[in-house]
Amino acid sequence: MESFLKLQLLAIVQGLTEFLPVSSSGHLALLKHWLGVEGGEGPVLELLLHGGTLLAILAFYRKRLLDLLAGLLRREKETWHYAAMVVLCCVPAGLLYLAAHDFLEQAFQSPRAIGAFLVLTSAILFSLKKLPDAPPGGTTEEGTAAPGWRQALGIGFAQAMAILPGVSRSGSTYTAARWLKVPGKEAFDFSFLVSVPLILGSILLKAKELHSMATQGENALSLACATLLAALVGYVALAALAKLHFRGKIWLFAPYCLALGLLALLLA
């Protein structure tokens, strides 16, 4: 029972922190360390819970994704360009993982490294204060224009850096997009849509480990409940963050990341 409750707590934390720019992977890794939760080697449990928040993204952006799929089937040039930019944005993360697989997974076991990366996330978020406010059209209208290839690559490098636990993926990709002059609403949407192929690819790479954990480690029902709970909490968090974004307050998460990072460093 205690193991079940700890797992559901991790699911709630994953749902809350996947979309808030505070690094869900960093939070999960720290909580696993502090609570003594066993969950496979490396970030396997984190990846499973990321599958839950992937469901939240698919539900929240269901209309946008269906429109993109319809555009691809109709062979619309703009839609194919958007899809190409999404794929291009995922390339740096894929290459980094292949090149530094062992180092990246070891980082999940180091509270000291996670604390340092959380401090880095706070600096990234604080940089948003230096940017002018997003234009009105970029915060209230549905984003449609795709970033250019240089912008997509820049956002992709930010997403690659966010493989490190403690570096917020949503925070770093959104901040990079805004610095690269992508309008606010489109920067917000693009930063989440590009995570879809990345998470799907990660799940496929770890499919064997995920299956082993579900059948030999944690109870399958507990894992299923945790995945669903992460999806439900994640959907609510994403909807709340969308409203918060429109007020231009994402940088307010920077002090929290700084405080948590310093705490992790002190406890380490």
mmCIF file with all atom_site columns, C-alpha atoms in Angstrom, residues 137-234:
data_model
loop_
_atom_site.group_PDB
_atom_site.id
_atom_site.type_symbol
_atom_site.label_atom_id
_atom_site.label_alt_id
_atom_site.label_comp_id
_atom_site.label_asym_id
_atom_site.label_entity_id
_atom_site.label_seq_id
_atom_site.pdbx_PDB_ins_code
_atom_site.Cartn_x
_atom_site.Cartn_y
_atom_site.Cartn_z
_atom_site.occupancy
_atom_site.B_iso_or_equiv
_atom_site.pdbx_formal_charge
_atom_site.auth_seq_id
_atom_site.auth_comp_id
_atom_site.auth_asym_id
_atom_site.auth_atom_id
_atom_site.pdbx_PDB_model_num
ATOM 1  C CA . GLY A 1 137 ? -2.032 38.496 -31.687 1.00 0.00 ? 137 GLY A CA 1
ATOM 2  C CA . GLY A 1 138 ? 0.506  36.018 -30.366 1.00 0.00 ? 138 GLY A CA 1
ATOM 3  C CA . THR A 1 139 ? -1.294 35.543 -27.068 1.00 0.00 ? 139 THR A CA 1
ATOM 4  C CA . THR A 1 140 ? -4.975 35.490 -27.949 1.00 0.00 ? 140 THR A CA 1
ATOM 5  C CA . GLU A 1 141 ? -5.209 34.026 -31.452 1.00 0.00 ? 141 GLU A CA 1
ATOM 6  C CA . GLU A 1 142 ? -4.670 30.445 -32.523 1.00 0.00 ? 142 GLU A CA 1
ATOM 7  C CA . GLY A 1 143 ? -1.077 30.002 -33.646 1.00 0.00 ? 143 GLY A CA 1
ATOM 8  C CA . THR A 1 144 ? -0.749 28.792 -37.240 1.00 0.00 ? 144 THR A CA 1
ATOM 9  C CA . ALA A 1 145 ? 2.626  29.841 -38.634 1.00 0.00 ? 145 ALA A CA 1
ATOM 10 C CA . ALA A 1 146 ? 5.494  27.374 -38.405 1.00 0.00 ? 146 ALA A CA 1
ATOM 11 C CA . PRO A 1 147 ? 8.911  28.532 -37.176 1.00 0.00 ? 147 PRO A CA 1
ATOM 12 C CA . GLY A 1 148 ? 11.645 28.697 -39.788 1.00 0.00 ? 148 GLY A CA 1
ATOM 13 C CA . TRP A 1 149 ? 14.328 26.014 -39.926 1.00 0.00 ? 149 TRP A CA 1
ATOM 14 C CA . ARG A 1 150 ? 16.851 28.142 -38.013 1.00 0.00 ? 150 ARG A CA 1
ATOM 15 C CA . GLN A 1 151 ? 14.286 28.770 -35.294 1.00 0.00 ? 151 GLN A CA 1
ATOM 16 C CA . ALA A 1 152 ? 13.334 25.080 -35.190 1.00 0.00 ? 152 ALA A CA 1
ATOM 17 C CA . LEU A 1 153 ? 16.982 24.075 -34.804 1.00 0.00 ? 153 LEU A CA 1
ATOM 18 C CA . GLY A 1 154 ? 17.490 26.615 -32.026 1.00 0.00 ? 154 GLY A CA 1
ATOM 19 C CA . ILE A 1 155 ? 14.428 25.316 -30.180 1.00 0.00 ? 155 ILE A CA 1
ATOM 20 C CA . GLY A 1 156 ? 15.679 21.790 -30.855 1.00 0.00 ? 156 GLY A CA 1
ATOM 21 C CA . PHE A 1 157 ? 19.015 22.487 -29.162 1.00 0.00 ? 157 PHE A CA 1
ATOM 22 C CA . ALA A 1 158 ? 17.105 23.824 -26.148 1.00 0.00 ? 158 ALA A CA 1
ATOM 23 C CA . GLN A 1 159 ? 14.991 20.655 -26.123 1.00 0.00 ? 159 GLN A CA 1
ATOM 24 C CA . ALA A 1 160 ? 18.147 18.538 -26.315 1.00 0.00 ? 160 ALA A CA 1
ATOM 25 C CA . MET A 1 161 ? 19.569 20.313 -23.263 1.00 0.00 ? 161 MET A CA 1
ATOM 26 C CA . ALA A 1 162 ? 16.329 19.532 -21.435 1.00 0.00 ? 162 ALA A CA 1
ATOM 27 C CA . ILE A 1 163 ? 17.082 15.799 -21.528 1.00 0.00 ? 163 ILE A CA 1
ATOM 28 C CA . LEU A 1 164 ? 19.170 16.587 -18.446 1.00 0.00 ? 164 LEU A CA 1
ATOM 29 C CA . PRO A 1 165 ? 17.108 16.152 -15.255 1.00 0.00 ? 165 PRO A CA 1
ATOM 30 C CA . GLY A 1 166 ? 16.471 19.547 -13.740 1.00 0.00 ? 166 GLY A CA 1
ATOM 31 C CA . VAL A 1 167 ? 16.392 21.431 -17.042 1.00 0.00 ? 167 VAL A CA 1
ATOM 32 C CA . SER A 1 168 ? 12.783 22.218 -17.873 1.00 0.00 ? 168 SER A CA 1
ATOM 33 C CA . ARG A 1 169 ? 11.833 21.091 -21.371 1.00 0.00 ? 169 ARG A CA 1
ATOM 34 C CA . SER A 1 170 ? 8.805  23.375 -21.648 1.00 0.00 ? 170 SER A CA 1
ATOM 35 C CA . GLY A 1 171 ? 10.642 26.288 -20.044 1.00 0.00 ? 171 GLY A CA 1
ATOM 36 C CA . SER A 1 172 ? 13.771 26.020 -22.176 1.00 0.00 ? 172 SER A CA 1
ATOM 37 C CA . THR A 1 173 ? 11.958 25.437 -25.492 1.00 0.00 ? 173 THR A CA 1
ATOM 38 C CA . TYR A 1 174 ? 9.471  28.253 -24.886 1.00 0.00 ? 174 TYR A CA 1
ATOM 39 C CA . THR A 1 175 ? 12.225 30.643 -23.818 1.00 0.00 ? 175 THR A CA 1
ATOM 40 C CA . ALA A 1 176 ? 14.348 29.726 -26.843 1.00 0.00 ? 176 ALA A CA 1
ATOM 41 C CA . ALA A 1 177 ? 11.378 30.243 -29.150 1.00 0.00 ? 177 ALA A CA 1
ATOM 42 C CA . ARG A 1 178 ? 10.659 33.670 -27.693 1.00 0.00 ? 178 ARG A CA 1
ATOM 43 C CA . TRP A 1 179 ? 14.313 34.739 -27.981 1.00 0.00 ? 179 TRP A CA 1
ATOM 44 C CA . LEU A 1 180 ? 14.197 33.551 -31.606 1.00 0.00 ? 180 LEU A CA 1
ATOM 45 C CA . LYS A 1 181 ? 11.229 35.887 -32.166 1.00 0.00 ? 181 LYS A CA 1
ATOM 46 C CA . VAL A 1 182 ? 8.527  33.226 -32.463 1.00 0.00 ? 182 VAL A CA 1
ATOM 47 C CA . PRO A 1 183 ? 5.204  34.896 -31.435 1.00 0.00 ? 183 PRO A CA 1
ATOM 48 C CA . GLY A 1 184 ? 4.031  34.092 -27.916 1.00 0.00 ? 184 GLY A CA 1
ATOM 49 C CA . LYS A 1 185 ? 1.055  31.820 -28.659 1.00 0.00 ? 185 LYS A CA 1
ATOM 50 C CA . GLU A 1 186 ? 2.869  29.891 -31.359 1.00 0.00 ? 186 GLU A CA 1
ATOM 51 C CA . ALA A 1 187 ? 5.969  29.550 -29.165 1.00 0.00 ? 187 ALA A CA 1
ATOM 52 C CA . PHE A 1 188 ? 3.773  28.123 -26.413 1.00 0.00 ? 188 PHE A CA 1
ATOM 53 C CA . ASP A 1 189 ? 2.007  25.608 -28.683 1.00 0.00 ? 189 ASP A CA 1
ATOM 54 C CA . PHE A 1 190 ? 5.133  24.583 -30.585 1.00 0.00 ? 190 PHE A CA 1
ATOM 55 C CA . SER A 1 191 ? 7.060  23.923 -27.366 1.00 0.00 ? 191 SER A CA 1
ATOM 56 C CA . PHE A 1 192 ? 4.508  21.260 -26.398 1.00 0.00 ? 192 PHE A CA 1
ATOM 57 C CA . LEU A 1 193 ? 3.738  19.810 -29.821 1.00 0.00 ? 193 LEU A CA 1
ATOM 58 C CA . VAL A 1 194 ? 7.427  19.034 -30.441 1.00 0.00 ? 194 VAL A CA 1
ATOM 59 C CA . SER A 1 195 ? 7.448  16.861 -27.327 1.00 0.00 ? 195 SER A CA 1
ATOM 60 C CA . VAL A 1 196 ? 4.995  14.381 -28.880 1.00 0.00 ? 196 VAL A CA 1
ATOM 61 C CA . PRO A 1 197 ? 7.404  12.598 -31.274 1.00 0.00 ? 197 PRO A CA 1
ATOM 62 C CA . LEU A 1 198 ? 10.219 12.878 -28.709 1.00 0.00 ? 198 LEU A CA 1
ATOM 63 C CA . ILE A 1 199 ? 8.258  11.123 -25.944 1.00 0.00 ? 199 ILE A CA 1
ATOM 64 C CA . LEU A 1 200 ? 6.881  8.529  -28.369 1.00 0.00 ? 200 LEU A CA 1
ATOM 65 C CA . GLY A 1 201 ? 10.388 7.781  -29.596 1.00 0.00 ? 201 GLY A CA 1
ATOM 66 C CA . SER A 1 202 ? 11.704 7.484  -26.044 1.00 0.00 ? 202 SER A CA 1
ATOM 67 C CA . ILE A 1 203 ? 8.924  5.073  -25.118 1.00 0.00 ? 203 ILE A CA 1
ATOM 68 C CA . LEU A 1 204 ? 9.719  2.897  -28.137 1.00 0.00 ? 204 LEU A CA 1
ATOM 69 C CA . LEU A 1 205 ? 13.419 2.863  -27.217 1.00 0.00 ? 205 LEU A CA 1
ATOM 70 C CA . LYS A 1 206 ? 12.615 1.803  -23.661 1.00 0.00 ? 206 LYS A CA 1
ATOM 71 C CA . ALA A 1 207 ? 9.711  -0.506 -24.526 1.00 0.00 ? 207 ALA A CA 1
ATOM 72 C CA . LYS A 1 208 ? 11.544 -3.617 -23.293 1.00 0.00 ? 208 LYS A CA 1
ATOM 73 C CA . GLU A 1 209 ? 12.473 -2.020 -19.950 1.00 0.00 ? 209 GLU A CA 1
ATOM 74 C CA . LEU A 1 210 ? 8.953  -0.616 -19.501 1.00 0.00 ? 210 LEU A CA 1
ATOM 75 C CA . HIS A 1 211 ? 7.426  -4.037 -20.127 1.00 0.00 ? 211 HIS A CA 1
ATOM 76 C CA . SER A 1 212 ? 9.854  -5.660 -17.696 1.00 0.00 ? 212 SER A CA 1
ATOM 77 C CA . MET A 1 213 ? 9.085  -3.108 -14.981 1.00 0.00 ? 213 MET A CA 1
ATOM 78 C CA . ALA A 1 214 ? 5.332  -3.578 -15.407 1.00 0.00 ? 214 ALA A CA 1
ATOM 79 C CA . THR A 1 215 ? 5.498  -7.364 -15.226 1.00 0.00 ? 215 THR A CA 1
ATOM 80 C CA . GLN A 1 216 ? 8.340  -7.996 -12.793 1.00 0.00 ? 216 GLN A CA 1
ATOM 81 C CA . GLY A 1 217 ? 8.659  -4.875 -10.646 1.00 0.00 ? 217 GLY A CA 1
ATOM 82 C CA . GLU A 1 218 ? 5.851  -2.521 -9.704  1.00 0.00 ? 218 GLU A CA 1
ATOM 83 C CA . ASN A 1 219 ? 2.325  -3.901 -9.834  1.00 0.00 ? 219 ASN A CA 1
ATOM 84 C CA . ALA A 1 220 ? 0.792  -3.392 -13.287 1.00 0.00 ? 220 ALA A CA 1
ATOM 85 C CA . LEU A 1 221 ? -2.416 -1.954 -11.807 1.00 0.00 ? 221 LEU A CA 1
ATOM 86 C CA . SER A 1 222 ? -0.452 0.576  -9.746  1.00 0.00 ? 222 SER A CA 1
ATOM 87 C CA . LEU A 1 223 ? 1.474  1.680  -12.825 1.00 0.00 ? 223 LEU A CA 1
ATOM 88 C CA . ALA A 1 224 ? -1.718 1.964  -14.873 1.00 0.00 ? 224 ALA A CA 1
ATOM 89 C CA . CYS A 1 225 ? -3.373 4.075  -12.163 1.00 0.00 ? 225 CYS A CA 1
ATOM 90 C CA . ALA A 1 226 ? -0.287 6.293  -11.933 1.00 0.00 ? 226 ALA A CA 1
ATOM 91 C CA . THR A 1 227 ? -0.187 6.798  -15.703 1.00 0.00 ? 227 THR A CA 1
ATOM 92 C CA . LEU A 1 228 ? -3.860 7.772  -15.808 1.00 0.00 ? 228 LEU A CA 1
ATOM 93 C CA . LEU A 1 229 ? -3.473 10.071 -12.793 1.00 0.00 ? 229 LEU A CA 1
ATOM 94 C CA . ALA A 1 230 ? -0.496 11.796 -14.451 1.00 0.00 ? 230 ALA A CA 1
ATOM 95 C CA . ALA A 1 231 ? -2.643 12.324 -17.561 1.00 0.00 ? 231 ALA A CA 1
ATOM 96 C CA . LEU A 1 232 ? -5.563 13.848 -15.643 1.00 0.00 ? 232 LEU A CA 1
ATOM 97 C CA . VAL A 1 233 ? -3.438 16.131 -13.464 1.00 0.00 ? 233 VAL A CA 1
ATOM 98 C CA . GLY A 1 234 ? -1.322 17.052 -16.490 1.00 0.00 ? 234 GLY A CA 1
#
